[in-house]
Every structure is written in C-alpha cells, then in structure tokens.
Short mmCIF file of C-alpha atoms and ligand atoms in Angstrom, two decimals:
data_model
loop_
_atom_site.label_atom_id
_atom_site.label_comp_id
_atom_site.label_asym_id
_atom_site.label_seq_id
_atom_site.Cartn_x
_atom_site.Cartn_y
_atom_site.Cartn_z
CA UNK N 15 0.00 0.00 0.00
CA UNK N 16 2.91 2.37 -0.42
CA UNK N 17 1.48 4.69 -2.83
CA UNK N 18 -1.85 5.26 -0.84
CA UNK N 19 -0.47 5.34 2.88
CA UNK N 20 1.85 7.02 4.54
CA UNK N 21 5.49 4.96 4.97
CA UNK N 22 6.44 5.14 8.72
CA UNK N 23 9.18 7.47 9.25
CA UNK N 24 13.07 5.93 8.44
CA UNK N 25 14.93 6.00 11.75
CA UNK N 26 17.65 8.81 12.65
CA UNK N 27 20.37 5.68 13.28
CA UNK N 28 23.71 7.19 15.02
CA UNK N 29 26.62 6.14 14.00
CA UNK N 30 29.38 5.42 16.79
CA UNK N 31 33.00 5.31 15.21
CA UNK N 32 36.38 6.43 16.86
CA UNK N 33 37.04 8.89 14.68
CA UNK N 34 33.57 10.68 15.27
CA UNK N 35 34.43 10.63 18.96
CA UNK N 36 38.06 12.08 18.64
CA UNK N 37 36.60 15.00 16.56
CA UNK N 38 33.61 15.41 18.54
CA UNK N 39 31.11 15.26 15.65
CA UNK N 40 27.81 13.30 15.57
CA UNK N 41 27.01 11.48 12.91
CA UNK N 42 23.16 9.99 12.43
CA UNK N 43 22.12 8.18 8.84
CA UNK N 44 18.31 8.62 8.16
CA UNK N 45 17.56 5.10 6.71
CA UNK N 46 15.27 5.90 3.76
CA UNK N 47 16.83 2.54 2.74
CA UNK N 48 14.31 0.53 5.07
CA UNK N 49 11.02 2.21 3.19
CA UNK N 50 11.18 -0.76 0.92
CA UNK N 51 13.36 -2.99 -0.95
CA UNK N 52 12.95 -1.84 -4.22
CA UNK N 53 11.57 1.37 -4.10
CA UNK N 54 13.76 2.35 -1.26
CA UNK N 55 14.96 5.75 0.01
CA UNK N 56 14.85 8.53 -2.74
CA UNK N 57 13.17 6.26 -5.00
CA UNK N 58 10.13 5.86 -3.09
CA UNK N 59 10.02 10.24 -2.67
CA UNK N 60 10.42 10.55 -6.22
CA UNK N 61 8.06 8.13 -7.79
CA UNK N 62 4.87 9.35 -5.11
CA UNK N 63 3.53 12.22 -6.77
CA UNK N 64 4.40 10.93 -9.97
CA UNK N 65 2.62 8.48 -9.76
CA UNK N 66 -0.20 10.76 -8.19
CA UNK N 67 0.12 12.98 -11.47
CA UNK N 68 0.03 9.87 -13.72
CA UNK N 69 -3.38 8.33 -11.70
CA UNK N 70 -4.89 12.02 -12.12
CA UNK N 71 -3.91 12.18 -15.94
CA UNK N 72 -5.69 8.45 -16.01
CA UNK N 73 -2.84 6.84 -17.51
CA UNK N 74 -2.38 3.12 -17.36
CA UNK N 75 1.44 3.03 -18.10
CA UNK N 76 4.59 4.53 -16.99
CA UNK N 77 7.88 4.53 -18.98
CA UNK N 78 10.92 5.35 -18.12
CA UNK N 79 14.84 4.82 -19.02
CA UNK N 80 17.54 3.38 -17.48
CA UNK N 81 21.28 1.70 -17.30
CA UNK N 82 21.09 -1.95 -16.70
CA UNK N 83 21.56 -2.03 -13.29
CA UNK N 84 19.48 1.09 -12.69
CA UNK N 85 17.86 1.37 -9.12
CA UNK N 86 15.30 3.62 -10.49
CA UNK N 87 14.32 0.82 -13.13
CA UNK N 88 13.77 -1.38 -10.36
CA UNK N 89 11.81 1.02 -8.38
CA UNK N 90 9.83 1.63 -11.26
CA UNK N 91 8.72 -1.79 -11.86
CA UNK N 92 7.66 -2.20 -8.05
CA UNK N 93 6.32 0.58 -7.46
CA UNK N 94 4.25 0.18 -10.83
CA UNK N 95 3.04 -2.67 -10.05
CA UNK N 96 1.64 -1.95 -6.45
CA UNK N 97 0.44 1.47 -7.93
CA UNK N 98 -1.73 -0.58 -10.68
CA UNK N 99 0.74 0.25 -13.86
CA UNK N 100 2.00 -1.15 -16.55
CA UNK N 101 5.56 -0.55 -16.71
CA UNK N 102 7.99 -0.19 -19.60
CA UNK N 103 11.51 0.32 -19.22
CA UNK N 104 13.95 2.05 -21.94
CA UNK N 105 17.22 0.31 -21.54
CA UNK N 106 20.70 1.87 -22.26
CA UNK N 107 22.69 -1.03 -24.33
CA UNK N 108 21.02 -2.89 -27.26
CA UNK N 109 23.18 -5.59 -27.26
CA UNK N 110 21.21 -6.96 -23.62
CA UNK N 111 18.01 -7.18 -26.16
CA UNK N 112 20.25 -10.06 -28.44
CA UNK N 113 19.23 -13.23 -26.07
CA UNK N 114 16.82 -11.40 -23.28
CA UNK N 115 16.04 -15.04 -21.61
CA UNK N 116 20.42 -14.90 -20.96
CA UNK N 117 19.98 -11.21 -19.84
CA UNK N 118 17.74 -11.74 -17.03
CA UNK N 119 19.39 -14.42 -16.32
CA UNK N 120 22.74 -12.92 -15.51
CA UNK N 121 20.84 -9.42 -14.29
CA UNK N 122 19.73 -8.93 -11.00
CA UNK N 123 18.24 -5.33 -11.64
CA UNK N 124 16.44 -6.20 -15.05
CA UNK N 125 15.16 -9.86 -13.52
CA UNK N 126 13.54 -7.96 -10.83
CA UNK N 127 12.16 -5.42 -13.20
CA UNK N 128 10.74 -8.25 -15.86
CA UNK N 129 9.14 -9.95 -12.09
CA UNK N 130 7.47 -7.14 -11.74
CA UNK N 131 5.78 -6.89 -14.82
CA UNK N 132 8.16 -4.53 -16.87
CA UNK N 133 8.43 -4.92 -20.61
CA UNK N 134 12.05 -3.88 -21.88
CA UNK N 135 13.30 -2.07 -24.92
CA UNK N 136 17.07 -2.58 -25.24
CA UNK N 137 18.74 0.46 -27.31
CA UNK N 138 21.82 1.44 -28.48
CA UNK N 139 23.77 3.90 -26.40
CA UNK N 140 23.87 6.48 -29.58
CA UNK N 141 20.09 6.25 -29.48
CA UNK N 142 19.89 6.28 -25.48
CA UNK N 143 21.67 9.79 -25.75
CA UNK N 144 18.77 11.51 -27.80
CA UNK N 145 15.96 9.78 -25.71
CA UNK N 146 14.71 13.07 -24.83
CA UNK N 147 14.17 13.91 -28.46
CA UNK N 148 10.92 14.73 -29.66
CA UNK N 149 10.90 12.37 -32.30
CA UNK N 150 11.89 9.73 -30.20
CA UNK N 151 9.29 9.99 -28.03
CA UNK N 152 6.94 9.84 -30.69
CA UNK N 153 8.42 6.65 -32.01
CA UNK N 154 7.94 5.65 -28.35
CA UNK N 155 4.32 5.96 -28.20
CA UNK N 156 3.41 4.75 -31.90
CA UNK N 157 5.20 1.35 -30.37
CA UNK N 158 3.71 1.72 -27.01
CA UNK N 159 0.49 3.89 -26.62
CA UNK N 160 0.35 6.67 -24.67
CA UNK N 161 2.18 6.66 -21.52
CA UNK N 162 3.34 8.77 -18.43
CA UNK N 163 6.60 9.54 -18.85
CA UNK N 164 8.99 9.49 -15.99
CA UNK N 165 12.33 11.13 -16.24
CA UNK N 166 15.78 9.15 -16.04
CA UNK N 167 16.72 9.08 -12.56
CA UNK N 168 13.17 10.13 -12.19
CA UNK N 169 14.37 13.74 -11.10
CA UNK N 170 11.50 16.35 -12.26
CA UNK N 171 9.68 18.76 -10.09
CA UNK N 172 7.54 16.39 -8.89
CA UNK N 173 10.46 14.41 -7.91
CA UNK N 174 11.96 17.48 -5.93
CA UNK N 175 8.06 17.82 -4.31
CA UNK N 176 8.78 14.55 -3.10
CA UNK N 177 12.12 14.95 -1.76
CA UNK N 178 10.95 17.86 0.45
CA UNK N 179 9.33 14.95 2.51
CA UNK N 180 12.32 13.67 3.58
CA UNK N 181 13.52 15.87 6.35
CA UNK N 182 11.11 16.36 9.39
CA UNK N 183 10.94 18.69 12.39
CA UNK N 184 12.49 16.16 14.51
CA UNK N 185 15.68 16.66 11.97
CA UNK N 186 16.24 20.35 12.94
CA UNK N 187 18.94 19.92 15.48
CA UNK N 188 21.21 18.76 12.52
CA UNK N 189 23.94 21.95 11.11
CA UNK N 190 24.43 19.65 8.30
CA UNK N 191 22.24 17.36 5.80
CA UNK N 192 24.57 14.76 3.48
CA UNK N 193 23.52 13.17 0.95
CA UNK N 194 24.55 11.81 -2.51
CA UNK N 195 24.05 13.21 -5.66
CA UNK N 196 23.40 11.29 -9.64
CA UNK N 197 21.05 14.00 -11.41
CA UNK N 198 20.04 16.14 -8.26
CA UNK N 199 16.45 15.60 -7.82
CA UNK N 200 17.09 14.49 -4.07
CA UNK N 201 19.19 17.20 -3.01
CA UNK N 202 17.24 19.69 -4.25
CA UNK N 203 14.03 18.57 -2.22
CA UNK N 204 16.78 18.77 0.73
CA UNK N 205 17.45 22.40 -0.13
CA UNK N 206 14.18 23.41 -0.11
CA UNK N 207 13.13 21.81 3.33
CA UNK N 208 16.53 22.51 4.98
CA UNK N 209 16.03 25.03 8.00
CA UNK N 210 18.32 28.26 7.48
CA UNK N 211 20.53 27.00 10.03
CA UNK N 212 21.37 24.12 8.09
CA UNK N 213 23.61 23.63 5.37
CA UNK N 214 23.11 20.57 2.76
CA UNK N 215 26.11 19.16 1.38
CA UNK N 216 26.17 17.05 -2.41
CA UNK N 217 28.37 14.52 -2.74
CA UNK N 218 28.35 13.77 -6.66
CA UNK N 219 28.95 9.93 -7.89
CA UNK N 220 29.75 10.79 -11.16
CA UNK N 221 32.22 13.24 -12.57
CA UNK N 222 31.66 16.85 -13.47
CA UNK N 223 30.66 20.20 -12.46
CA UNK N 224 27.63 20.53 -14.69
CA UNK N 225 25.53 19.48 -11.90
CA UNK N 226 25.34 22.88 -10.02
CA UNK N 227 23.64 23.78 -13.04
CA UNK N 228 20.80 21.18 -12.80
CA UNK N 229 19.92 21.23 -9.38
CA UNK N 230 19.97 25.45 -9.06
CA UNK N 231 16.53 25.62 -11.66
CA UNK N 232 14.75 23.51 -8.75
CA UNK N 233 16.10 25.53 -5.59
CA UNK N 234 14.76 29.25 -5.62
CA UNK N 235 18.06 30.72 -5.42
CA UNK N 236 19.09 28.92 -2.08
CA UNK N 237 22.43 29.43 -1.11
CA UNK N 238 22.26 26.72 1.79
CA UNK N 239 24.33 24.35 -0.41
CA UNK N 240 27.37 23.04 -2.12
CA UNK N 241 28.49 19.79 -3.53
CA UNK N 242 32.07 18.18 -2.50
CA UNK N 243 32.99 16.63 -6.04
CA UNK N 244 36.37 15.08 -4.95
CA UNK N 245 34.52 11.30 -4.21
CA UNK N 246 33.52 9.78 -7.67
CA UNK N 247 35.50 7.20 -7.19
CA UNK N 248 36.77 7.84 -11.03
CA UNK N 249 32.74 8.54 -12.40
CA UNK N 250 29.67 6.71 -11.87
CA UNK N 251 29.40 3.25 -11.56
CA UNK N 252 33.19 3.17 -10.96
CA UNK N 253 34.65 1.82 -8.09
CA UNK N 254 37.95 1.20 -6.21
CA UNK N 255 38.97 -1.87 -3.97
CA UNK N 256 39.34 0.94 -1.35
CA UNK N 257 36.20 1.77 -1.40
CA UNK N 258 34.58 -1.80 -1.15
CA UNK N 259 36.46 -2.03 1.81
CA UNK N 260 35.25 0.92 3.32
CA UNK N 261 32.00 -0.48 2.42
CA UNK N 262 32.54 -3.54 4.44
CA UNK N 263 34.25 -1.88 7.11
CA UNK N 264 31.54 0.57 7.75
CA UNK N 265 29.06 -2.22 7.85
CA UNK N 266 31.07 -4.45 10.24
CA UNK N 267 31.39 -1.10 12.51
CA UNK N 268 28.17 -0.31 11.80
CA UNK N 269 25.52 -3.00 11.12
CA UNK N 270 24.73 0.10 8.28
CA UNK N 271 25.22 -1.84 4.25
CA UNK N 272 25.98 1.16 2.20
CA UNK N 273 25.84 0.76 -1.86
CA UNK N 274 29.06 1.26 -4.07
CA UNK N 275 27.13 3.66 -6.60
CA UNK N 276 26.24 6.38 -4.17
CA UNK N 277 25.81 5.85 -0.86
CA UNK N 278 29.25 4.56 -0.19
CA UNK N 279 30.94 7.03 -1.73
CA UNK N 280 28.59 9.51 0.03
CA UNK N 281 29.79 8.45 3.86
CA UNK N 282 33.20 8.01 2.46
CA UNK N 283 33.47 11.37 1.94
CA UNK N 284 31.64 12.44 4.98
CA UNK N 285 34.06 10.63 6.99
CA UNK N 286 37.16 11.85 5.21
CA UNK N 287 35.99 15.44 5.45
CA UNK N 288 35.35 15.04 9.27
CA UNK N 289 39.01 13.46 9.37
CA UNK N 290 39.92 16.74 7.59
CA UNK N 291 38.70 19.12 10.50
CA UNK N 292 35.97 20.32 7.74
CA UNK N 293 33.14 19.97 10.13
CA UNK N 294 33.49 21.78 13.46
CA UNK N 295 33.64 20.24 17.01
CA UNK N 296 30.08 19.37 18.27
CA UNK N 297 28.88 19.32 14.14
CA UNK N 298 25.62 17.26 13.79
CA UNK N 299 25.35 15.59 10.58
CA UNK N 300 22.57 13.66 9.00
CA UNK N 301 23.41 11.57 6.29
CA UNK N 302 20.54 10.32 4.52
CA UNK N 303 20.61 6.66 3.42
CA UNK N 304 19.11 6.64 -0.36
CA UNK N 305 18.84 3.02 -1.08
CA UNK N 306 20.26 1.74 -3.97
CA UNK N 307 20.86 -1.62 -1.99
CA UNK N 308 19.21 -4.01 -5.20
CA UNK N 309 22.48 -2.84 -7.31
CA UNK N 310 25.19 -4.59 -4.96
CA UNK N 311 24.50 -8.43 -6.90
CA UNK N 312 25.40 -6.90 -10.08
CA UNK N 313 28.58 -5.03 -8.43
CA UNK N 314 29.27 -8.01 -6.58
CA UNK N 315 29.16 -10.24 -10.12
CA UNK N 316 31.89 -7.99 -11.85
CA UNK N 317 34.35 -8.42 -8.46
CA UNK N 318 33.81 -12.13 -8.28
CA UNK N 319 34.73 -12.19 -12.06
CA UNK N 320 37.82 -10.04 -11.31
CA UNK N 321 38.44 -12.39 -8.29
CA UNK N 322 38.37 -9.31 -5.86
CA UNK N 323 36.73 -8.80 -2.43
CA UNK N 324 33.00 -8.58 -2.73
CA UNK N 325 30.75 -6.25 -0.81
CA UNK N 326 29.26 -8.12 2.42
CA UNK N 327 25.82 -8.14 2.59
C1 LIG L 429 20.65 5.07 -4.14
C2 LIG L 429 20.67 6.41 -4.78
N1 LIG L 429 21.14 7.44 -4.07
C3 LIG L 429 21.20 8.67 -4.59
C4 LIG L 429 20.79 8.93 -5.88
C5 LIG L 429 20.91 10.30 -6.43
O1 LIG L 429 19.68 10.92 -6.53
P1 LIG L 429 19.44 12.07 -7.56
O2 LIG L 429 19.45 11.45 -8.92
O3 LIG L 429 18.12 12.61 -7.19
O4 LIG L 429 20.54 13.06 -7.42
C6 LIG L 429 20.27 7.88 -6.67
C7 LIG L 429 19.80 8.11 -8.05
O5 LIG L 429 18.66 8.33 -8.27
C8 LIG L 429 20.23 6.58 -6.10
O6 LIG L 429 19.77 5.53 -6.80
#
C-alpha cells in the first residue's frame, strides 16, 4: 500500500565510530533505505507524486529509461506494479536485447524489473543519448500507446516535491544534511526543506561540475548548499577496492550496508571530510541513506569475475 499510505518514518540511526568521537562530531544516517526494498529511500520520494500525477492524468502506463543495473528501473517496476501500472523500461545497451532469456538471467536489476511486470526495450547507447528527443518519443508511443513519462533518474519537479518529505521537524537539530548526488532531484528537495541553520552538502557519484547547473533551476536561489565533487571514485558506476572495503568496514562497525554507486561514496566522503577538520567540534550531521541496496549483486558479479573482495551483505 505504499502509494496510498503514509510509509512510517526511516529511523535517525547514530553512528558510533572512533574517529567521530576524537573529533567530537555526531554522525546519524536517516535510513530511507528501510522504506522498501525496491523502491527504497529517494526512490520511493520521487516516484509518489508521480505516480499521483500519472493516476490524475488516467494513464495506465509509466515509462521510463535506465542503465542496466538502474535502481530507479527497479523502483519503477515495483512501485508500478503496487500502484496498478503497466511498466515499460527504456534500456541503455542494445546488445542486452540479443538473447533477453540470458539477460535476465545474468541481471539482477532487469530480472527484478521483468518480475514485476516490466516490458524492456534494449537500445543502443547512440540512441539512449537523444531519448529526450521529440521524435523519439513519438516513435515511443506509436510502439507503445500513450504513456506517463517518468524522467531518467526520475528527477522532475515532482520528484523534488517529493524529496521535500524527507527531512522532518524532529531533523532540525542537525547543522548539516549529506547526501549523494546522480542527477540532483534528491538534493534539491533537501534544499528546499533545509532550516536556514542548516547547510546541505552534495556529494556527486559521477564526474563533473555541470551538476550545479541542474539542481539550481529547482532551488529558488538557495544558497544553503554546495556539492564536495572530490569522491567519484573515477565517475559513476566506478569503483575502487578501497572503497569496497570501506563499504565492508563501515558495515562491520556499523551493522549500516551502504551501496558502491552512491551511498558509499557519500559516507566516504563524509568521513574523510570530518578526518579533515571540515566539520566543526560538536557538528551534527545527518546523512541520509538513499537506497540503492538491489544494485550490490550486479557489483558483486563484476568483483567475483575479477576475483576481488566482494561487498558483504
Ligand atoms: C541510491 C541512490 N542514491 C542517490 C541517488 C541520487 O539521486 P538524484 O538522482 O536525485 O541526485 C540515486 C539516483 O537516483 C540513487 O539511486
């Protein structure tokens, strides 16, 4: 009943680590991750009033594009399906569409999808880059009827509506709000809700500095904010072992399972920052957790191929 009820409200979860103590900083992760296992953290703010808009409109299907291992296909598919839609997913690669029974096979993220009732169009990656294209879309809708079209990464201003949700009165004792950053749907909702005594800190997991750009349209003029683009981790989707071992290391710590895409590299930086004397003493953070959890199998897959250390889960 997701889409029609109200989720309970994620846990502020402190984190206890020595370094934390020796700088005198608190450090508490909001576990949006819990909401659900598919259409988990930012996923789950993004998609509700989309999928409010699409019910209103009275369409019957929702179509969207994605990577293969996309979270927000996934969360898509599920939250489709409880919401009553069809579900069509746009996929970035055509040569996944050459044996589809082998694709789902070997993919986590697409299997789930295709469970959930999501039909697949594989395209090339030269075609993926003009998906926005008019024309496109109207070659989209002679093949599929008319549809609700959600957004890659499902950031639009319904998106950011949804992201305002996130932080709640309970959360204004924070100076800081953390969280990571792919097209900036999520940290703009954080923006806009943030109290002026908080500041909201990006941290990018992909390279480039167009993305002050794209989030600035959806904040008013807010000032409240900056990204910290120095933990990509080499772009998105890339990864290092040192990372994977912070991954595991924070969850052994921690009992907290981050994500290599985003979240990872999110609390990576966090923590290298507070090693850094960026935050002052007596700093309260909140770090919100954004999900992404259903991409570790595919991560996992590549470093058992490469015979490295996999991500504990
Ligand atoms: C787990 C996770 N965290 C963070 C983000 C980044 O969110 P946004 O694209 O709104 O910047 C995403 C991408 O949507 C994601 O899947």
């Amino acid at each position: 009943m997701l889409f029609q009820l109200e989720i309970p409200i994620p846990e502020n979860q402190q984190i206890h680590l020595p370094i934390l103590t020796t700088k005198g900083v608190e450090l508490f992760i909001k576990r949006e991750d819990t909401i659900h296992p598919f259409v988990s953290g930012n996923k789950f703010r993004k998609l509700k009033y989309n999928i409010a808009e699409a019910k209103r409109q009275g369409k019957e299907t929702l179509l969207t594009f994605g990577g293969a291992f996309s979270n927000h296909i996934a969360a898509t598919a599920a939250a489709g399906k409880m919401a009553g839609f069809k579900t069509i997913g746009i996929i970035r690669g055509d040569e996944l569409g050459k044996d589809v029974t082998k694709t789902l096979l070997q993919n986590e993220t697409l299997r789930n999808a295709s469970e959930n009732g999501m039909q697949f169009k594989f395209i090339t990656r030269e075609a993926y880059r003009n998906k926005t294209s008019e024309e496109f879309i109207n070659q989209l809708k002679k093949e599929f009827g008319d549809f609700y079209l959600v957004p890659e990464g499902g950031t639009n201003a319904l998106a950011v509506k949804g992201c305002e949700e996130v932080l709640t009165n309970e959360d204004e004792k924070f100076n800081y709000i953390c969280c990571a950053v792919g097209t900036g749907g999520t940290i703009s909702g954080l923006i806009n809700s943030a109290e002026n005594h908080q500041k909201v800190i990006g941290f990018p997991a992909l390279k480039g500095d167009f993305l002050v750009e794209e989030i600035k349209p959806y904040v008013k003029g807010s000032e409240n904010w900056s990204l910290q683009t120095n933990y990509h981790f080499g772009g998105y989707g890339k990864y290092s072992e040192e990372l994977i071992r912070f991954i595991n290391e924070f969850k052994e710590q921690t009992g907290v399972l981050l994500d290599p895409v985003y979240t990872g590299k999110m609390l990576f930086g966090i923590l290298d920052l507070v090693s850094k004397d960026m935050f002052s003493k007596n700093s309260k953070i909140l770090a919100i957790h954004t999900g992404g959890l259903q991409g570790i199998a595919g991560v996992n897959k590549k470093l058992k191929n490469k015979n490295k250390e996999l991500i504990k889960v």
